[in-house]
Each structure stands twice: as structure tokens, then as C-alpha cells.
Amino acid sequence: MYHKINKTLDYWVIVQLIYDVIIVGGGVIGCAIARTLSKYDINIALLEKEADIASGTTKANSGVVHAGYAADRKYTKRNLCIHGNQLYTKAQEELNFPLRRIGSFVVALEDYQIEELETYRKNGIQDGIPGLEVIFDKEKILKMEPNLTPEVVAVLHAPSAGIVSPYEMTFALAENAATNGVKFFRNQEVIKIKHQDYVFHVKTRTEEFQGSHLINAAGLYSSRISKMLGLDYFDIIPRKGEYILFDRNSIRLNKILFPSPTKVSKGILVCPTIHGNTFAGPNAQNIVDIDDLSTTTAGLKEVLEGGMKLVPNLPLKSTIRNFAGLRAVPESMDFIIDNTDVYGFINVAGILSPGLSSCFSIAEKVQEFLELLGLTMKKKEDYNPYRPKPERFVNFSNDEIDLKIKEDPSWGRIVCRCETVPEKEILNAIRAPVGARTVDGVKFRCRPGMGRCQGGFCRPRIIELLSKELNLPYEEITKRGDDTNIVVCRTKDRILTELKRKGAL
Ligand SMILES: Cc1cc2nc3c(=O)[nH]c(=O)nc-3n(C[C@H](O)[C@H](O)[C@H](O)COP(=O)(O)OP(=O)(O)OC[C@H]3O[C@@H](n4cnc5c(N)ncnc54)[C@H](O)[C@@H]3O)c2cc1C
């Protein structure tokens, strides 16, 4: 990336900025690292291959902030999760993303499963997880979660577990990092890296970036990035998890409900989302195609059967969406956070679950590595840890609505009726630092298209707003970047061209 510096009054000199840190990947991990490092007086660039950040695994997962009892003690991910869970409280206060610590149940349906709950409890308490208890009193359990199956024998209650909107949190991290000087570059797929004279030359399809430290947070693609520097010591297997999403208010759960776990995953859970929906999922299936996000009849059947073991009255008629996410699974089954043999290159790879829960502690670890590498970490005097809470129409009182519409009439123009999202919220989402540039970018920032009609009514209006704000023709507005254009041309233009061709005009 080249920058113009006005060296003298007479002429411009073009120099290449060498960033102190380049981060590859704008998922929750890359963005948490960017935000943590943005406290310090260093130049940081984040490169994301997609049209928006939070487009990979971060977009489709369970959104659970795990308490941390589940992973075996031999894994790094256990402590990073336990500590990471604690770091959420301060981060949420500063960044104003939606988080609710509603607590989780691991549900034993058979007597033999109780032993496992007891082991989780005992080890968890020793490792500092607050409030863990095994509850046997069925009446008490069903009072805490009336939708749970009456077959329940006991539950492990973890009150520190919570739910979060993973992509809204990632946008918050990016907005705050950008406010503190991090440069975000989207549509920048890293295709080649050269390390020469302690400088990383990072080539994307259109630019070259240079940096003295390079952090690989490329999720499913992280082994490919590592291999670009000749470091071929791990592979990533995509493991698909399918979900079924139920409409808001069709069922109201109080708790995150896990079955007793299996060897490959935490099992199919039933869980409320931060916006009042409920989902069942994910299952777990190793696949070959790193981009395969399809759902299958067999997979969804497995999800439904699994979910109904915990919540027999799942509202089957109120399903609004199926989707899948891909876990980035390394052979070691543990996070790979390495100061590698290539000086200045840090792998943050294989961040499978509970990666979301651990993002803040992973970012702290990366910061420590950079300090070890000798990068001077001087705190910025003007560092601003706060990101303002996005204003939401649905949270306003009637008086506030009147006031807001008087201030700006676009608060009164409702674009998405399912989720009650006015034009003003969409404009704010586009105008934010690292703001929305695609229809999905708007949807994931402020929810138009998330409701029952799934965008059927509001999409044309969103295209219009994006077109106006970004000063682009409708045809160039995409759903989620590359080749996902929605409007081919204006019907009127096509008819005029056709008439001209036929000589009728
Ligand atoms: C089904 C499922 C359920 C889960 N549930 C939970 C949960 O409840 N709680 C929890 O704690 N964790 C959960 N996880 C794990 C969690 O989602 C991940 O740990 C986390 O999202 C990983 O984030 P990431 O930033 O490493 O990866 P990603 O979000 O995939 O980000 C990597 C980014 O790198 C970009 N990229 C890739 N290659 C390049 C390149 N060459 N150039 C530039 N950019 C590139 C990608 O486009 C992507 O945006 C779950 C995961 C799955 C799949």
C-alpha cells in the first residue's frame, strides 16, 4: 500500500508504508487482536478477503460465551476460554455489543451421565469458574427452564455462560479499532507472502502491503497462509455444523441447553439468540470442501431429533431459516497460537470452539508474543476504549420515537417491517467506521432481512440506500461481494435499448 507524503512544497514523494503489524483475516479473532493492539502507538493493517469482515466462521456459530469447563485440561483452549469469559464483562461495557449472561445447563438424561457433570463441576471450580453446581431437584430445574424435557435427571448449571451476537461483537471490535487508527482493507485476499530483510511483503490480488510483523488469523484458510511462508506443520479440516432457526417469540428459553457431550463436539444444543429467536444445532460432520455451507435433509433431521431430546415442544411450524457454519479443526484439536520460526510471524490458527469465547484472551496472548519479539508497545495518549451503543428503534419509548422523528424524519421511515428497522439505522450502519458495503453487511449490522420474510420486502429499499450512500449504480450493489449482484439492469433501460436496436426509437 503506497502513501503520498508531501516532502516539500514543490513535489510529492510516494513512499511505501511499512506497517508494524499486518493481520490477515477479519473474523472475531483478527478483529479482537486489532482492537487490543490499537491501544498502542503502532501502525496496524487488517486484510480481509471478503467484501466484509465477520464473513467466515464468525458469522455462523452458536454465539455462546462458554464458561470453560468442557475442554480437557491438557488443552490451551481451556484456560483461554475460562479467562476469555471473564474478559467479556469489561469488553461489553466498553464496546456496547449485545451480551446476556443467562447461564447454561448441561443436561443428563441418564444416571450414568451424572458422573461427567460432577467431573466438570469439580475441575471447573478448581480452575476458577464461578458458580458451577449440579442440580438434581427436578422441580427446581424445570422452574428454571420450563421448556426442558421432564426426562431430565440432573443438570450442571454454569451461571457465567452467556449469549452474544458474534458478528455484532466483531463489528464493534472493528469500529473501535478503526477509531483508534487501525486500517481495514476489505476485498483483499492474500495470495503470496515473501519475507525479506525482516519485512513481510504481503501480496493481494490488487495491492502489496509491507509489514514488520504478520499475524495469521485466516480461520479455515490459516494453513494456506502458513504454507505461503514455508511453514507446513498443521492442516485444517472443515467440520460442518448445521442449524435450524425458529421465529422470535415462538418459544422462549431461559437457559442455553447442552446435552451431555460426545467425543467430537458439545452435541446439539437448543439455545436462545440475543434477539429472541431460538435455534437447534449444530451437528458435526467433517467435510472436504472448505466453502461448503450447504444444509442437507439428513443433517437437519439429526439437528431436529437432537434438539427435541432436550426441548420436546420445539415449534416446528415456526422455523424461519436453516444454515451451516464450518469449524476450523486442527489435528491437535487445540488452538495453534505460535511465535513461529519465521521471525515476526505469528500463527493464530485452528481456532475452533470455544474460539469466540476466548477471543479476548487470545488477543492478549498475541500482544505478549509481539512484546517478546521486541515491538515497542507504547500506550497511545488519545486511546479511546469506548464505542457508542448503536441506537435501535425497537428499544425506544414512544416519547423517544416522537423526539427522534422530529430530529430526523428518516427515523420514521420503516424499511424492514419484520424487525422494525428504520432508514436511519441502515444509514448509520453504512456510515459507521468499517461500515456496511453490501446488503448482507447491512443485514448483519442492524437486522433488516433477519425476520420472517427474510428480506423479501426490504431488500430493494436497502439496495437503493446503499446505492445512494456509496454513490454506486444499483447493478454494482451486491449481496455479499464478488458475483453476488442482485440487480442485472433497470427494466426501463433494457426496454429502451431493445427499442433502439429494433429502430423503433
Ligand atoms: C458450528 C459452530 C459453532 C460454534 N459455536 C461456538 C460457540 O458457541 N462459542 C464459541 O466460543 N465458539 C464457537 N465456535 C467457534 C468460533 O465460531 C470460532 O472459534 C471463531 O469464529 C473463529 O474466528 P476466526 O476469526 O478465527 O475465523 P473466521 O471468522 O473464519 O475469520 C477468518 C477470516 O479470514 C479471512 N481470510 C481467509 N483467508 C484469507 C486470505 N487469504 N486473505 C485475507 N483474508 C482471509 C476469511 O475470509 C475470514 O473472514 C463455533 C464454530 C462453529 C463452526
XYZ file of C-alpha atoms and ligand atoms in Angstrom:
558
model
C 0.000 0.000 0.000
C 1.566 3.278 -1.073
C 1.149 6.602 0.672
C 1.839 10.086 -0.601
C 3.943 12.243 1.656
C 4.290 15.960 0.911
C 8.014 16.261 1.477
C 8.500 19.746 0.049
C 6.178 22.423 -1.139
C 7.024 21.616 -4.744
C 6.572 17.911 -5.231
C 5.098 14.687 -3.893
C 7.197 11.677 -2.940
C 5.488 8.320 -2.949
C 6.683 6.011 -0.190
C 5.572 2.608 0.911
C 4.377 2.493 4.495
C 5.780 -0.430 6.426
C 3.134 -1.398 8.945
C 4.275 -2.558 12.349
C 1.641 -5.267 12.261
C -0.397 -6.774 9.433
C -3.280 -9.040 10.418
C -4.655 -11.471 7.851
C -8.329 -12.241 8.491
C -11.203 -10.107 9.722
C -13.081 -12.651 11.797
C -13.643 -12.238 15.512
C -10.043 -13.283 16.211
C -8.399 -10.858 13.766
C -10.666 -8.028 14.912
C -10.102 -8.752 18.632
C -6.345 -8.690 18.007
C -6.662 -5.452 16.025
C -8.659 -3.802 18.795
C -6.279 -4.940 21.550
C -3.250 -3.664 19.638
C -4.979 -0.387 18.745
C -4.220 0.838 22.298
C -0.590 1.181 21.296
C 1.256 3.630 19.151
C 1.849 1.267 16.218
C 0.645 1.146 12.594
C -1.728 -1.734 12.009
C -3.430 -3.012 8.854
C -6.057 -5.747 8.712
C -6.615 -7.538 5.391
C -9.847 -9.423 4.739
C -10.511 -11.361 1.571
C -14.286 -10.972 1.604
C -16.367 -7.858 0.964
C -16.961 -7.556 4.695
C -15.438 -8.570 7.985
C -17.165 -11.321 10.041
C -17.915 -13.249 6.843
C -16.305 -16.570 7.808
C -16.859 -18.894 10.768
C -17.601 -15.845 12.913
C -20.871 -15.312 11.052
C -22.387 -18.739 11.668
C -21.850 -20.277 15.065
C -23.803 -20.793 18.286
C -22.894 -17.429 19.808
C -22.317 -18.964 23.227
C -19.778 -17.450 25.611
C -18.786 -20.690 27.248
C -17.996 -20.897 30.933
C -14.950 -23.048 30.096
C -15.472 -26.362 31.951
C -15.820 -28.511 28.801
C -12.321 -28.776 27.299
C -9.806 -31.213 28.724
C -7.147 -29.709 30.989
C -4.376 -30.702 28.565
C -5.602 -28.111 26.044
C -4.542 -24.443 25.874
C -8.092 -23.609 24.825
C -9.423 -24.471 28.288
C -7.629 -21.679 30.174
C -8.038 -19.224 27.324
C -11.784 -19.830 27.452
C -12.076 -19.507 31.228
C -10.073 -16.256 31.222
C -11.707 -15.075 27.983
C -15.163 -15.463 29.503
C -14.158 -13.099 32.330
C -12.771 -10.522 29.895
C -16.171 -10.231 28.214
C -17.585 -8.106 31.030
C -15.230 -5.152 30.553
C -15.218 -5.501 26.767
C -19.013 -5.377 26.704
C -19.091 -2.274 28.883
C -16.642 -0.528 26.585
C -17.908 -1.712 23.232
C -21.658 -1.923 23.827
C -22.303 -5.165 21.954
C -25.266 -7.332 22.917
C -24.329 -9.892 25.608
C -26.541 -11.660 28.150
C -25.150 -13.963 30.809
C -28.174 -16.242 31.028
C -26.277 -19.332 32.175
C -26.134 -22.812 30.659
C -27.341 -26.279 31.589
C -25.556 -29.471 30.617
C -28.426 -31.912 30.747
C -28.114 -35.501 31.991
C -30.938 -37.693 30.736
C -29.445 -40.914 32.123
C -27.953 -41.664 35.538
C -24.569 -42.645 34.091
C -24.118 -39.101 32.681
C -24.118 -37.566 36.170
C -20.508 -38.595 36.802
C -19.377 -36.437 33.891
C -21.290 -33.431 35.237
C -19.618 -33.910 38.611
C -16.165 -34.037 36.977
C -16.899 -30.836 35.071
C -18.024 -29.173 38.285
C -15.095 -30.271 40.417
C -12.396 -29.386 37.849
C -14.183 -26.214 36.830
C -14.347 -24.903 40.381
C -10.650 -25.717 40.909
C -9.869 -23.744 37.736
C -11.781 -20.687 38.877
C -15.117 -20.980 37.046
C -17.675 -19.225 39.257
C -20.972 -20.669 40.475
C -20.841 -24.177 38.953
C -23.350 -26.533 40.578
C -25.011 -29.831 39.775
C -28.752 -29.636 40.387
C -30.761 -32.813 40.971
C -34.071 -31.273 42.075
C -36.296 -31.741 39.011
C -38.877 -29.235 40.190
C -36.199 -26.586 40.611
C -34.663 -27.409 37.232
C -37.995 -27.154 35.408
C -38.794 -23.917 37.173
C -35.501 -22.501 35.914
C -36.199 -23.813 32.401
C -39.831 -24.826 31.856
C -39.221 -25.936 28.238
C -36.704 -28.606 29.227
C -37.760 -32.234 28.861
C -39.265 -33.772 32.017
C -36.932 -36.735 31.354
C -34.101 -34.670 32.879
C -32.208 -36.408 35.688
C -29.769 -33.635 36.640
C -28.104 -30.557 35.174
C -24.769 -28.810 35.518
C -25.588 -25.126 35.890
C -22.925 -22.630 34.745
C -24.234 -19.131 35.514
C -21.290 -17.344 33.874
C -22.139 -18.712 30.399
C -23.812 -16.234 28.109
C -25.094 -15.465 24.658
C -23.674 -12.858 22.318
C -24.224 -11.756 18.751
C -20.852 -12.865 17.309
C -20.963 -10.663 14.229
C -22.293 -7.572 16.031
C -19.477 -8.000 18.523
C -16.960 -8.277 15.674
C -18.309 -5.103 14.061
C -17.986 -3.360 17.437
C -14.365 -4.518 17.763
C -13.576 -3.323 14.243
C -15.317 0.036 14.681
C -13.384 0.723 17.865
C -10.096 -0.465 16.349
C -10.672 1.785 13.316
C -11.492 4.728 15.577
C -8.128 4.127 17.211
C -6.277 4.122 13.908
C -6.291 0.533 12.579
C -6.659 0.478 8.791
C -9.148 -2.091 7.470
C -8.855 -3.318 3.882
C -11.683 -5.495 2.620
C -11.743 -7.414 -0.701
C -8.020 -8.062 -0.160
C -7.286 -11.749 -0.468
C -3.698 -12.531 0.456
C -2.270 -14.733 -2.284
C 1.502 -14.600 -1.732
C 3.887 -13.647 1.074
C 7.615 -13.033 0.904
C 9.821 -12.415 3.952
C 12.928 -10.461 3.113
C 15.264 -8.394 5.318
C 12.798 -8.647 8.226
C 9.950 -7.247 6.125
C 6.881 -9.210 5.086
C 5.738 -8.428 1.540
C 2.090 -9.425 1.538
C 0.577 -9.608 -1.934
C -3.142 -9.497 -2.522
C -4.874 -9.622 -5.899
C -4.605 -5.851 -6.311
C -2.023 -4.461 -3.852
C 1.143 -5.163 -1.948
C 1.324 -4.424 1.778
C 4.531 -4.438 3.790
C 4.865 -5.103 7.493
C 7.463 -5.996 10.096
C 5.112 -8.395 11.936
C 2.475 -10.623 10.398
C -0.421 -12.318 12.178
C -2.228 -15.173 10.533
C -5.862 -15.186 11.711
C -7.296 -16.583 8.483
C -9.561 -19.210 10.062
C -10.259 -22.103 7.714
C -7.552 -20.786 5.382
C -4.872 -20.368 8.039
C -2.820 -23.403 6.998
C -2.669 -21.982 3.461
C -1.296 -18.675 4.796
C 1.249 -20.507 6.967
C 2.365 -22.571 3.977
C 2.986 -19.350 1.977
C 5.939 -18.826 4.360
C 7.056 -22.446 4.114
C 5.578 -23.422 7.476
C 3.754 -26.656 6.756
C 3.198 -28.075 10.246
C -0.582 -28.197 10.523
C -3.673 -28.765 8.429
C -7.193 -27.543 8.965
C -10.168 -29.833 8.483
C -13.517 -28.097 7.931
C -16.155 -29.585 10.235
C -19.659 -28.533 9.332
C -22.385 -27.734 11.838
C -25.989 -27.258 10.664
C -28.644 -25.210 12.434
C -32.398 -24.675 12.429
C -33.586 -21.212 13.466
C -37.037 -20.612 14.955
C -39.033 -17.403 14.750
C -38.880 -14.844 17.501
C -41.315 -15.447 20.355
C -42.350 -18.908 19.059
C -40.669 -20.310 22.160
C -38.796 -18.512 24.946
C -35.878 -20.279 26.577
C -34.235 -19.023 29.747
C -31.088 -21.138 29.505
C -28.548 -22.430 26.989
C -29.220 -26.179 26.878
C -26.417 -28.645 26.105
C -26.775 -32.419 26.037
C -24.081 -34.455 27.759
C -21.183 -34.072 25.272
C -19.881 -36.502 22.656
C -16.235 -37.066 21.698
C -16.412 -34.830 18.561
C -18.486 -31.903 19.775
C -20.525 -30.407 22.558
C -23.549 -32.021 20.940
C -26.724 -30.470 19.571
C -27.829 -27.644 21.792
C -31.015 -25.642 21.994
C -30.373 -22.018 22.694
C -31.943 -18.580 22.614
C -30.305 -15.908 20.492
C -29.637 -12.421 21.701
C -32.528 -11.138 19.553
C -35.156 -13.517 20.951
C -35.048 -16.332 18.368
C -34.254 -19.907 19.313
C -32.032 -22.350 17.434
C -31.217 -26.042 17.496
C -27.808 -27.254 16.338
C -25.058 -27.745 15.392
C -24.336 -31.295 14.303
C -20.747 -32.169 13.394
C -19.564 -33.564 10.107
C -16.046 -33.473 8.637
C -16.129 -32.328 5.018
C -13.646 -31.750 2.195
C -14.842 -28.533 0.539
C -13.712 -25.571 2.651
C -16.552 -23.411 1.272
C -19.428 -25.904 1.536
C -22.096 -24.223 3.655
C -24.995 -26.297 2.318
C -27.548 -27.893 4.598
C -28.934 -31.376 3.978
C -32.195 -33.101 4.825
C -30.317 -35.773 6.777
C -28.330 -33.142 8.700
C -31.386 -31.099 9.621
C -33.209 -34.256 10.708
C -30.303 -35.047 13.025
C -30.426 -31.491 14.401
C -34.155 -31.636 14.999
C -34.022 -35.046 16.671
C -31.123 -33.923 18.861
C -32.883 -30.693 19.812
C -36.140 -32.436 20.631
C -34.403 -34.707 23.125
C -33.841 -31.556 25.193
C -36.901 -29.499 24.226
C -39.725 -31.768 23.013
C -42.005 -28.823 22.202
C -39.719 -27.163 19.634
C -42.041 -25.015 17.456
C -41.564 -26.920 14.194
C -44.006 -24.736 12.267
C -42.041 -21.620 13.143
C -38.711 -22.440 11.507
C -37.529 -19.434 9.523
C -34.105 -20.482 8.338
C -31.539 -23.269 8.114
C -27.848 -22.514 7.879
C -24.435 -24.057 8.438
C -21.090 -22.962 9.873
C -17.653 -24.509 9.450
C -15.311 -25.193 12.340
C -11.594 -24.868 11.557
C -10.382 -28.094 13.158
C -6.642 -28.830 13.532
C -5.384 -32.367 14.109
C -4.288 -31.408 17.642
C -7.882 -30.340 18.495
C -6.306 -27.330 20.239
C -5.710 -23.694 19.325
C -2.402 -23.120 17.490
C -1.016 -19.810 18.783
C 2.654 -19.799 17.845
C 5.516 -17.393 17.616
C 6.884 -19.268 14.618
C 10.403 -19.880 13.289
C 9.863 -17.090 10.753
C 10.810 -14.055 12.820
C 7.778 -11.782 13.334
C 5.203 -14.262 12.014
C 2.541 -15.427 14.468
C 0.085 -18.194 13.652
C -3.323 -17.886 15.329
C -4.868 -20.916 13.708
C -7.186 -23.835 14.376
C -9.402 -21.584 16.432
C -12.269 -23.988 16.782
C -14.867 -23.717 19.563
C -14.570 -22.070 22.088
C -12.722 -19.518 19.938
C -15.432 -16.899 20.184
C -15.415 -17.174 23.985
C -11.614 -16.964 24.013
C -11.074 -14.094 21.556
C -10.012 -11.519 24.160
C -7.533 -13.810 25.884
C -6.158 -14.956 22.510
C -5.619 -11.276 21.626
C -3.763 -10.732 24.940
C -1.506 -13.699 24.133
C -0.694 -12.278 20.703
C 0.164 -8.958 22.321
C 2.578 -10.772 24.690
C 4.216 -12.502 21.708
C 4.708 -9.170 19.942
C 6.304 -7.747 23.086
C 8.624 -10.766 23.218
C 9.560 -10.045 19.611
C 10.668 -6.581 20.695
C 7.824 -4.490 19.274
C 7.620 -1.324 21.358
C 4.158 -1.105 22.918
C 3.761 2.485 23.999
C 0.193 3.307 25.047
C -1.482 5.992 22.906
C -2.376 9.088 24.840
C -5.609 9.539 22.938
C -6.715 5.868 23.013
C -10.489 5.673 23.217
C -11.740 2.309 24.540
C -15.397 3.192 24.008
C -17.643 2.506 21.075
C -21.036 4.215 21.286
C -24.077 1.951 21.616
C -25.909 1.765 18.274
C -29.353 3.377 18.615
C -32.170 0.892 17.956
C -35.718 1.958 17.139
C -37.137 -1.163 18.816
C -35.611 -0.057 22.122
C -37.108 3.461 22.062
C -40.098 4.520 24.159
C -42.994 6.222 22.330
C -41.779 9.619 23.539
C -38.285 8.895 22.271
C -39.678 7.836 18.889
C -41.548 11.158 18.578
C -38.432 13.087 19.522
C -36.177 11.158 17.155
C -38.547 11.569 14.192
C -38.724 15.297 14.854
C -34.906 15.423 14.881
C -34.563 13.330 11.724
C -37.572 12.033 9.720
C -35.584 9.032 8.475
C -36.173 7.512 11.958
C -39.840 7.301 10.969
C -39.378 5.554 7.614
C -39.554 1.856 8.483
C -37.690 -0.212 5.876
C -37.860 -3.692 7.454
C -41.277 -4.354 8.925
C -40.456 -7.808 10.326
C -37.676 -6.421 12.541
C -38.870 -2.796 12.662
C -35.727 -1.236 11.248
C -35.989 2.377 10.053
C -33.973 4.032 7.299
C -31.863 5.903 9.865
C -30.444 2.698 11.369
C -29.468 1.488 7.895
C -27.753 4.788 7.112
C -25.898 4.583 10.432
C -24.754 1.027 9.582
C -23.378 2.209 6.238
C -21.758 5.344 7.677
C -20.095 3.619 10.677
C -16.305 3.100 10.695
C -15.750 -0.128 8.683
C -19.414 0.285 7.717
C -21.656 -1.909 5.578
C -20.902 -2.082 1.862
C -23.233 -4.937 0.887
C -26.839 -5.988 1.513
C -25.660 -8.677 3.938
C -23.399 -6.124 5.615
C -26.479 -4.037 6.405
C -28.472 -7.106 7.457
C -25.865 -8.304 9.929
C -25.300 -4.837 11.388
C -28.884 -3.821 12.038
C -31.144 -6.768 11.102
C -33.237 -5.852 8.043
C -33.840 -9.213 6.352
C -33.414 -11.266 9.539
C -37.133 -11.628 10.154
C -39.863 -13.889 8.931
C -39.894 -12.649 5.307
C -36.060 -12.923 5.143
C -35.675 -9.700 3.171
C -38.421 -10.286 0.599
C -39.864 -6.812 1.138
C -36.977 -4.630 2.299
C -34.165 -5.706 0.003
C -34.967 -3.296 -2.904
C -35.035 -0.371 -0.473
C -31.691 -1.421 1.033
C -30.143 -1.631 -2.440
C -31.456 1.886 -3.085
C -29.946 3.226 0.160
C -26.582 1.538 -0.431
C -26.528 2.855 -3.994
C -27.205 6.406 -2.850
C -24.783 6.372 0.091
C -21.927 4.692 -1.773
C -22.618 6.549 -4.991
C -22.759 3.332 -6.983
C -25.300 2.184 -9.585
C -27.824 -0.445 -8.418
C -26.119 -3.044 -10.618
C -22.925 -2.762 -8.548
C -24.592 -3.373 -5.193
C -24.022 -6.975 -4.164
C -25.464 -9.337 -1.586
C -22.052 -10.220 -0.166
C -19.368 -9.165 -2.665
C -17.965 -10.854 -5.786
C -20.538 -12.159 -8.271
C -23.492 -11.758 -5.935
C -25.007 -8.773 -7.761
C -28.751 -8.614 -7.319
C -29.936 -6.169 -9.973
C -28.900 -7.017 -13.530
C -30.170 -3.787 -15.084
C -33.155 -1.409 -14.979
C -36.115 -2.811 -16.913
C -36.714 0.628 -18.389
C -33.130 0.836 -19.713
C -33.378 -2.646 -21.195
C -36.633 -1.823 -22.994
C -35.181 1.417 -24.357
C -32.063 -0.402 -25.630
C -34.220 -3.073 -27.234
C -36.464 -0.480 -28.904
C -33.406 1.399 -30.188
C -31.970 -1.856 -31.533
C -35.182 -2.520 -33.423
C -35.136 1.024 -34.788
C -38.372 1.904 -33.030
C -36.812 4.969 -31.414
C -20.910 -24.569 14.151
C -20.025 -23.747 15.043
C -20.423 -23.400 16.329
C -19.588 -22.672 17.154
N -20.042 -22.247 18.355
C -19.245 -21.529 19.165
C -19.723 -21.033 20.385
O -20.891 -21.146 20.701
N -18.852 -20.405 21.201
C -17.539 -20.236 20.879
O -16.800 -19.718 21.692
N -17.077 -20.630 19.681
C -17.896 -21.250 18.815
N -17.450 -21.643 17.600
C -16.089 -21.301 17.213
C -15.992 -19.855 16.736
O -17.022 -19.568 15.832
C -14.640 -19.662 16.083
O -13.651 -20.016 17.004
C -14.378 -18.234 15.637
O -15.437 -17.707 14.897
C -13.118 -18.234 14.780
O -12.910 -16.939 14.320
P -11.721 -16.646 13.327
O -11.586 -15.172 13.265
O -10.523 -17.453 13.676
O -12.203 -17.247 11.925
P -13.121 -16.621 10.797
O -14.324 -15.995 11.329
O -13.320 -17.693 9.772
O -12.221 -15.458 10.205
C -11.136 -15.711 9.342
C -11.179 -14.642 8.276
O -10.022 -14.746 7.453
C -10.389 -14.405 6.146
N -9.383 -14.948 5.235
C -9.154 -16.249 4.947
N -8.161 -16.349 4.044
C -7.750 -15.094 3.764
C -6.775 -14.557 2.884
N -6.024 -15.345 2.102
N -6.621 -13.225 2.832
C -7.383 -12.391 3.620
N -8.338 -12.867 4.452
C -8.511 -14.196 4.526
C -11.752 -15.073 5.996
O -12.489 -14.525 4.920
C -12.381 -14.815 7.344
O -13.157 -13.644 7.361
C -18.286 -22.326 16.720
C -17.895 -22.656 15.416
C -18.773 -23.318 14.580
C -18.389 -23.577 13.172
